[in-house]
Each structure stands twice: as structure tokens, then as C-alpha cells.
PDB file of C-alpha atoms in Angstrom:
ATOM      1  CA  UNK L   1       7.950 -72.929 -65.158  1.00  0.00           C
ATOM      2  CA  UNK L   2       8.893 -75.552 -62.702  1.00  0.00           C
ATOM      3  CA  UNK L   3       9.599 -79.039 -63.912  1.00  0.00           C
ATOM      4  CA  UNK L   4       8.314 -81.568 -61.642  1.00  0.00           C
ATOM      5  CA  UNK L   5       9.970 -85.638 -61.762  1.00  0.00           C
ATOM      6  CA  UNK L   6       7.838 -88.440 -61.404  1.00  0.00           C
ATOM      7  CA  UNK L   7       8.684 -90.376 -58.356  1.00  0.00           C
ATOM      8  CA  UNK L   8       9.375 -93.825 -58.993  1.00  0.00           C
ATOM      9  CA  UNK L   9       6.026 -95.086 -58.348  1.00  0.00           C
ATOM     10  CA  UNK L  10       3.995 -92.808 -59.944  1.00  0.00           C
ATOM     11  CA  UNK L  11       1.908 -95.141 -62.301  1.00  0.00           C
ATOM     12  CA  UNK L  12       2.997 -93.031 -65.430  1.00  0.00           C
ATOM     13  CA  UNK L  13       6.747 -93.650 -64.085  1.00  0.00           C
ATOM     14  CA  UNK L  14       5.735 -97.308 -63.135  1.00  0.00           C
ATOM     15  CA  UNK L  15       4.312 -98.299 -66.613  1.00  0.00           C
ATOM     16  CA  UNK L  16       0.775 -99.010 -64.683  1.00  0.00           C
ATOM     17  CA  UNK L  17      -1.265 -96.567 -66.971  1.00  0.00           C
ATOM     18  CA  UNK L  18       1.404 -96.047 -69.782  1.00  0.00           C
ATOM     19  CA  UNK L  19      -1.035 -98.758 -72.191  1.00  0.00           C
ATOM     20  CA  UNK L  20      -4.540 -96.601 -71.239  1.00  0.00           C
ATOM     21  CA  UNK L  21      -6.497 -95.670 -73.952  1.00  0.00           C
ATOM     22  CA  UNK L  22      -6.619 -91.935 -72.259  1.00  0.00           C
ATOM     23  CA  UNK L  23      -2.978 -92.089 -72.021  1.00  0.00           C
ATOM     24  CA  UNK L  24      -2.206 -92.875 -74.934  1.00  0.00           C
ATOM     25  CA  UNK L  25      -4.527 -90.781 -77.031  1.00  0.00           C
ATOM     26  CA  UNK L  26      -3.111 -87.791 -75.110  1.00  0.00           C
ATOM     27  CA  UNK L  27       0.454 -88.589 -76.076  1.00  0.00           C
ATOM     28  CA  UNK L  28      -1.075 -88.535 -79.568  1.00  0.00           C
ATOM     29  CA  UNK L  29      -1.151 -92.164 -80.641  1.00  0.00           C
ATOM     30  CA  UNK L  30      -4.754 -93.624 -81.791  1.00  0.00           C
ATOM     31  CA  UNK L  31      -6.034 -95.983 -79.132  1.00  0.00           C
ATOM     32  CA  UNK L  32      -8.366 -98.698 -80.440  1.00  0.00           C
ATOM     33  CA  UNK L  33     -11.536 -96.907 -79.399  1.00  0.00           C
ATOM     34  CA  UNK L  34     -11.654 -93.492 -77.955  1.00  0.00           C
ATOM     35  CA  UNK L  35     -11.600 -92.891 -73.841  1.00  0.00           C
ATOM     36  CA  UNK L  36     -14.318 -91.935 -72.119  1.00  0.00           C
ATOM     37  CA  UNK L  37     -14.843 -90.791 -68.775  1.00  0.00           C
ATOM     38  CA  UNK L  38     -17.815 -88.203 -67.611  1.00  0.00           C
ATOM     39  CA  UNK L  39     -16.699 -84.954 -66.213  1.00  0.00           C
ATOM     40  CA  UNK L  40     -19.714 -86.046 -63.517  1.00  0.00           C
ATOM     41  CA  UNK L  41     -19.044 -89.650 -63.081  1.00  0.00           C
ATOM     42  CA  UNK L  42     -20.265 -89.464 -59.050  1.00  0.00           C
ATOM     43  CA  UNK L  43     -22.876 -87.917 -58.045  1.00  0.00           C
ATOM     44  CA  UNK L  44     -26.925 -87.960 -57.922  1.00  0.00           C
ATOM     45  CA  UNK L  45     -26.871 -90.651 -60.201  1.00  0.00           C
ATOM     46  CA  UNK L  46     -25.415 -93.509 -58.303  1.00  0.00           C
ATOM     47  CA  UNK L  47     -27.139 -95.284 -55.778  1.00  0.00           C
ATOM     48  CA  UNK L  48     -23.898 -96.445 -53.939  1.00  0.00           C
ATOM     49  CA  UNK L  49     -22.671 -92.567 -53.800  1.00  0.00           C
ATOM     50  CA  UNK L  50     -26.034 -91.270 -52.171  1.00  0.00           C
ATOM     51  CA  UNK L  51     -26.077 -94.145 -49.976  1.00  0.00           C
ATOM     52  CA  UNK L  52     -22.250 -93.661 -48.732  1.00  0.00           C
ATOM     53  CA  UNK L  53     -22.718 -89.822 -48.419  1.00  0.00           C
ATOM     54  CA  UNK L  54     -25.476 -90.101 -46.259  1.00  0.00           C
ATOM     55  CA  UNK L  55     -24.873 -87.967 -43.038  1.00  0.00           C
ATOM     56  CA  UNK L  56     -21.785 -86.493 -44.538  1.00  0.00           C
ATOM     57  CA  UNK L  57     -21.512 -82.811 -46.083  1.00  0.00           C
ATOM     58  CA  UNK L  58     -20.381 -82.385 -49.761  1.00  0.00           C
ATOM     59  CA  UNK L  59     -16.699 -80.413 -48.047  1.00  0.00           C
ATOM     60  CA  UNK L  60     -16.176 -83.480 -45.063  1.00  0.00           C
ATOM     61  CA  UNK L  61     -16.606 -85.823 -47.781  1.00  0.00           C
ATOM     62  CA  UNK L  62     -13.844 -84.995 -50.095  1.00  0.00           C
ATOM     63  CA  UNK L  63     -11.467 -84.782 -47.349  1.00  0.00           C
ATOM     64  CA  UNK L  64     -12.029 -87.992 -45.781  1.00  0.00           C
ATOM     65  CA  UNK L  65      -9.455 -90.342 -47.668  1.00  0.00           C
ATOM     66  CA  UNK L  66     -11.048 -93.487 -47.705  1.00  0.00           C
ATOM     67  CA  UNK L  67     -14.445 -92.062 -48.580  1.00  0.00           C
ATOM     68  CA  UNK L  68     -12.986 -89.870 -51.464  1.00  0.00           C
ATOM     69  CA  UNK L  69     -11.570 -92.491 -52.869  1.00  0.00           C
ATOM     70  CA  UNK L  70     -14.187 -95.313 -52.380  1.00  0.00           C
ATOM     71  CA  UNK L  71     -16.574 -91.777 -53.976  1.00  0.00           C
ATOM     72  CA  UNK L  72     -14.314 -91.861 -57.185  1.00  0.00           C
ATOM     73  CA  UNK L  73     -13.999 -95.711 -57.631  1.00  0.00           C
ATOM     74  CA  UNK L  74     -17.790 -96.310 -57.560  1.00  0.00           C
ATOM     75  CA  UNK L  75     -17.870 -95.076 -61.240  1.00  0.00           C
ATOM     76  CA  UNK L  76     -15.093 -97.225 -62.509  1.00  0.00           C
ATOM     77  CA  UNK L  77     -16.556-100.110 -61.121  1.00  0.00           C
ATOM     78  CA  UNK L  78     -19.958 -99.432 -62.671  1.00  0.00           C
ATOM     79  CA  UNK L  79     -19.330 -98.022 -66.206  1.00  0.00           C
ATOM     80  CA  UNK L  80     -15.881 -99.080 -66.862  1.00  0.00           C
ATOM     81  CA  UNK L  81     -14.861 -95.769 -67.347  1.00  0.00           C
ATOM     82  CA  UNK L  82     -11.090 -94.947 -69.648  1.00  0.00           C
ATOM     83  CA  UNK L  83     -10.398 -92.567 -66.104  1.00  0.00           C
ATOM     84  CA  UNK L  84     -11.286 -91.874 -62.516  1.00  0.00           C
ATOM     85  CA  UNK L  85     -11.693 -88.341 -61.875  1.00  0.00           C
ATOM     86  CA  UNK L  86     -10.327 -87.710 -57.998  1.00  0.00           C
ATOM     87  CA  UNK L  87     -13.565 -86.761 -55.807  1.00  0.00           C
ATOM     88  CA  UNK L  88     -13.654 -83.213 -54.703  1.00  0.00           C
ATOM     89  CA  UNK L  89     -14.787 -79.627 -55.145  1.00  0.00           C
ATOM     90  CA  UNK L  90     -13.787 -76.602 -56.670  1.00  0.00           C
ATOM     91  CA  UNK L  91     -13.966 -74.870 -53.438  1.00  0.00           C
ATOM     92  CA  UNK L  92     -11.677 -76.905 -51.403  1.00  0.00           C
ATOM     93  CA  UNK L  93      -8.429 -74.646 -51.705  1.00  0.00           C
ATOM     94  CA  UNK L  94     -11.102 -72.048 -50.479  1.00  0.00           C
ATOM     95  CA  UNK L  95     -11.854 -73.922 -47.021  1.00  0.00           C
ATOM     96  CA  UNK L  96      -8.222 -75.704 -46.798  1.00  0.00           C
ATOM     97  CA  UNK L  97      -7.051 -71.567 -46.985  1.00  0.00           C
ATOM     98  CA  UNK L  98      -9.357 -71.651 -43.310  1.00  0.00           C
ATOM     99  CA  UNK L  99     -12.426 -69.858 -45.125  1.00  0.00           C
ATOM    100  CA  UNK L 100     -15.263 -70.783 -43.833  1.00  0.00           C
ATOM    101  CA  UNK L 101     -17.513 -72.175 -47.121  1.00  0.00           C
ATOM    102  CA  UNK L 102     -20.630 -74.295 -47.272  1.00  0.00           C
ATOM    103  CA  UNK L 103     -22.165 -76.403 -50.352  1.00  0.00           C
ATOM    104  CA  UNK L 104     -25.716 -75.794 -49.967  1.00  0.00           C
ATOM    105  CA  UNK L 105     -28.168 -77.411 -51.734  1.00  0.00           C
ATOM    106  CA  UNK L 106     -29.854 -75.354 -54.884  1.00  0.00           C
ATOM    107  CA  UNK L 107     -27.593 -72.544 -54.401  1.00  0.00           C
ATOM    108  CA  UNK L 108     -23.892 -73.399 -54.406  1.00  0.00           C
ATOM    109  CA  UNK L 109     -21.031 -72.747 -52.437  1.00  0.00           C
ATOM    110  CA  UNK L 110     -21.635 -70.157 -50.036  1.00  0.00           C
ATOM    111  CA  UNK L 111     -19.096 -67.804 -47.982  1.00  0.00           C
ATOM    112  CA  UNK L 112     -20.093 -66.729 -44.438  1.00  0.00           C
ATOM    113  CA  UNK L 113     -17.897 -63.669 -44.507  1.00  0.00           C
ATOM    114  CA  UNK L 114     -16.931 -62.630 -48.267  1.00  0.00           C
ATOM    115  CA  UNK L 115     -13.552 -61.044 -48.797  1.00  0.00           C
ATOM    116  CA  UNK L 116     -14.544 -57.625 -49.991  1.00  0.00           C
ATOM    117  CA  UNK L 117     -12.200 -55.030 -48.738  1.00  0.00           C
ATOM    118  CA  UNK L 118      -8.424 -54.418 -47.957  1.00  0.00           C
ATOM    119  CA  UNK L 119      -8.605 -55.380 -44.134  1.00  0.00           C
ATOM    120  CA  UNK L 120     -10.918 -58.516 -45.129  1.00  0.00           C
ATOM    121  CA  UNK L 121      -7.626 -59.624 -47.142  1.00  0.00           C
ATOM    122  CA  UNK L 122      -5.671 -59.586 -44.019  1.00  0.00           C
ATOM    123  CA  UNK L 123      -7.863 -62.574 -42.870  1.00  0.00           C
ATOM    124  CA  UNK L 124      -6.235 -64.904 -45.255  1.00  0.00           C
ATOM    125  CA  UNK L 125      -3.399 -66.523 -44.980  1.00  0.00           C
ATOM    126  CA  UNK L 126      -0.887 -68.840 -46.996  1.00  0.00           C
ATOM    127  CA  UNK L 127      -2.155 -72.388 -46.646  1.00  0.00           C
ATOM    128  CA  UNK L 128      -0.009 -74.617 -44.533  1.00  0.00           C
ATOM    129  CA  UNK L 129       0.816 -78.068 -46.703  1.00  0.00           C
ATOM    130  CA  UNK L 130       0.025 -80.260 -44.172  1.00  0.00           C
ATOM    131  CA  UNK L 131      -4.077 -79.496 -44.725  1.00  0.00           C
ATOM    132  CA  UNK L 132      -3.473 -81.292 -47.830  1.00  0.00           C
ATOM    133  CA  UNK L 133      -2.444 -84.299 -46.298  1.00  0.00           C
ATOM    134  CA  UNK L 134      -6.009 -85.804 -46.775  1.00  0.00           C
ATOM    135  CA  UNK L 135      -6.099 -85.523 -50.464  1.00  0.00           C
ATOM    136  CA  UNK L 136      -2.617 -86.847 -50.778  1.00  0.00           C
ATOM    137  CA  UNK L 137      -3.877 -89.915 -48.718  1.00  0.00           C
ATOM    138  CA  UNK L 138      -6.942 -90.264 -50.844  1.00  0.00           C
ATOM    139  CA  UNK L 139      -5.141 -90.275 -54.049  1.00  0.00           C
ATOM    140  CA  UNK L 140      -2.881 -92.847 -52.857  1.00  0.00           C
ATOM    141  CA  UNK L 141      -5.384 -95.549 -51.800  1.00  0.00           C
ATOM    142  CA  UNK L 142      -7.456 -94.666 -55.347  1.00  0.00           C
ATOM    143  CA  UNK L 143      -4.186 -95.013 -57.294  1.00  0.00           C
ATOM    144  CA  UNK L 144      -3.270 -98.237 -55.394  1.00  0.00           C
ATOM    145  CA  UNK L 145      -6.790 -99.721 -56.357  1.00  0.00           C
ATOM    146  CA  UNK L 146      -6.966 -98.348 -60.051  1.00  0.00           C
ATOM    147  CA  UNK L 147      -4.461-100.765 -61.611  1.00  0.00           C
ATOM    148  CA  UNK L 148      -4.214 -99.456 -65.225  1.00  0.00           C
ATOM    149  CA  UNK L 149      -6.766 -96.649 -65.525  1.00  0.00           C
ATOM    150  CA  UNK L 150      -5.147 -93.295 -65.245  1.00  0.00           C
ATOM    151  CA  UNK L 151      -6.832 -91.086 -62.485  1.00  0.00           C
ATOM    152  CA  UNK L 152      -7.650 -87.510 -63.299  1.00  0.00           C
ATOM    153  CA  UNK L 153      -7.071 -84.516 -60.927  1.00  0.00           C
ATOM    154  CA  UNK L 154      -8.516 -81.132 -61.198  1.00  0.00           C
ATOM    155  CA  UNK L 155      -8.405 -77.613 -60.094  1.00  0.00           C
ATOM    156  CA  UNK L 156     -10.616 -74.371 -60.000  1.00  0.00           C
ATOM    157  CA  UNK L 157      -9.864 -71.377 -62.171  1.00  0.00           C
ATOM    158  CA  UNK L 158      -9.102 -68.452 -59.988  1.00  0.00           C
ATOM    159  CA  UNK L 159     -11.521 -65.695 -61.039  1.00  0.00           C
ATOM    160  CA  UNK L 160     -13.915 -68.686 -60.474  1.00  0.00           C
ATOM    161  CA  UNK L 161     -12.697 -68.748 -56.558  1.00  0.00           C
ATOM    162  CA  UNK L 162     -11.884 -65.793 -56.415  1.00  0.00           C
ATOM    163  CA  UNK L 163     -15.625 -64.174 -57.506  1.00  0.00           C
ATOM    164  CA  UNK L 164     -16.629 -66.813 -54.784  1.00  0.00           C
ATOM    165  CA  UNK L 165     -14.833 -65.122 -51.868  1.00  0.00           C
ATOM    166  CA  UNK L 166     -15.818 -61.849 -53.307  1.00  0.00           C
ATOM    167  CA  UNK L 167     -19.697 -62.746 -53.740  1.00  0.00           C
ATOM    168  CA  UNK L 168     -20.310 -64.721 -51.562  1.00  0.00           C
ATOM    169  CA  UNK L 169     -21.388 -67.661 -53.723  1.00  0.00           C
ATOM    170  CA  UNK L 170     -22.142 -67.965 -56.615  1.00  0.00           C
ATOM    171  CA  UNK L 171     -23.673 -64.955 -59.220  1.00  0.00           C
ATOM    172  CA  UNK L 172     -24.666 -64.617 -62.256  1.00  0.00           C
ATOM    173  CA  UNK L 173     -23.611 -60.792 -62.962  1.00  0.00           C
ATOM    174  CA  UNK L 174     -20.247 -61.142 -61.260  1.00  0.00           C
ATOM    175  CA  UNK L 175     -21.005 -57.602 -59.778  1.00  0.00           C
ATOM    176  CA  UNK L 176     -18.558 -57.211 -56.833  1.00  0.00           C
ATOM    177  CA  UNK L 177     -16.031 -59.386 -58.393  1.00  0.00           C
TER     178      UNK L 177
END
């Protein structure tokens, strides 16, 4: 397992979110009152996040910086909330890896050409670091603007993708995959 340093302004390095309530209870201490945060905190609830993602798609949203990050303040701002939880989809890797995947509405994520034999393998290829460049830029302008609350990243499971690329969206038997 690699072991990865802080850099020096990482806000766990830089003592920003050391006194949170979520970091603290998960370095085992007993924070005054237990953190909360909502594994959905944007979405069809908010006013402000239908409003701003008018005219965008669900994919060109969470890899426009500013609006990722203006996406997973709106929550903070409104509820008070112990955490942000970074704006984005499971299927992100999937379209940053160049395949080409759609969020549509009622169904899921759906891919145009699934990945279901040998030769369809040969279509992907490792995913050059720079696509991530967006996400890295988002993170930094919601970090910059979180002060103390910690923000929260996370990532799909792979049989989840990877039944995705197989199936071509979502399923409910898992057949192919």
C-alpha cells in the first residue's frame, strides 16, 4: 500500500478541519454532538441546484470547476451540514477513460457501445492525468471556501462500473456482467 503525505496546505495538514466534529469523531474522540452530512445533500431538493443546472447535463456539470463546487457548497450554506460531499458521479472515471456515457433521466447511466468482448477491451485505454485536471480545480476552490468543514470525496466500486460498461447501464440481474 502506498503512503501518501499531506502537502502543506492540505486543511488536515493546515489545522483548518483538525477541530470538525466529523474529524474528530473519525479519529475516535466524542465530538459534542454527532456530524451529519446527507449522502444526497445536492440534488432535486434544492432550488438553487435546479436553477444553476439548468441547460447543463448531469456529466458537464461535475466537470466544470466552478459549478461543481458552487453544486457542493449550496448544501453547506443551507443546512449547515458537519461535511461537503465533492459534486460528481459514479460514472465519471467511466467518461474521463473516453467512454462515451450518458445520465438519462429515469434510467441511469447509459453506455452507447458496452464493453462486451475481447476486441471491445482494446478500445480502452489508460486515462491520461491531465482529464482530471477539472476535479482537482474544483476541489481547490470548494476547499478554499469551506473554512473548517472537512470536504468528503468519493469513488465507485468497480463491479459497480464495471457491470456498467458491460450492460450497458444499469440492471437489475447483472446478467452479462
Amino acid at each position: 500500500m502506498e503512503i501518501v503525505s499531506l502537502t502543506s496546505t492540505h486543511p488536515l495538514a493546515d489545522g483548518r478541519t483538525t477541530s470538525a466534529p466529523l474529524v474528530r469523531s473519525l479519529r475516535g474522540d466524542r465530538p459534542e454532538r454527532t456530524p451529519v452530512w446527507f449522502m444526497r445533500q445536492a440534488g432535486r431538493s434544492l432550488p438553487e441546484y435546479r436553477a444553476i443546472r439548468e441547460g447543463t447535463t448531469m456529466l458537464q456539470s461535475c466537470l466544470i470547476p466552478e459549478l461543481a463546487s458552487e453544486i457542493t457548497l449550496q448544501p453547506v450554506r443551507r443546512h449547515g451540514v458537519d461535511a461537503a460531499i465533492l459534486f460528481s458521479d459514479i460514472v465519471i472515471p467511466v467518461l474521463l477513460a473516453g467512454i462515451d456515457v450518458e445520465i438519462v433521466p429515469g434510467r441511469g447511466p447509459v453506455i452507447a457501445d458496452p464493453i462486451r468482448t475481447t476486441g471491445d477491451l482494446q478500445r480502452l485505454h489508460p486515462i491520461d492525468p491531465a482529464v482530471f485536471v477539472p476535479i482537482r480545480a474544483a476541489v481547490a476552490l470548494t476547499v478554499e471556501q469551506l473554512g473548517s468543514t472537512p470536504l468528503i470525496g468519493f469513488a465507485g466500486a468497480q463491479f459497480t462500473l464495471a457491470s456498467y460498461l458491460v450492460e450497458g447501464g444499469p440492471s437489475k440481474d447483472q446478467w452479462r456482467a
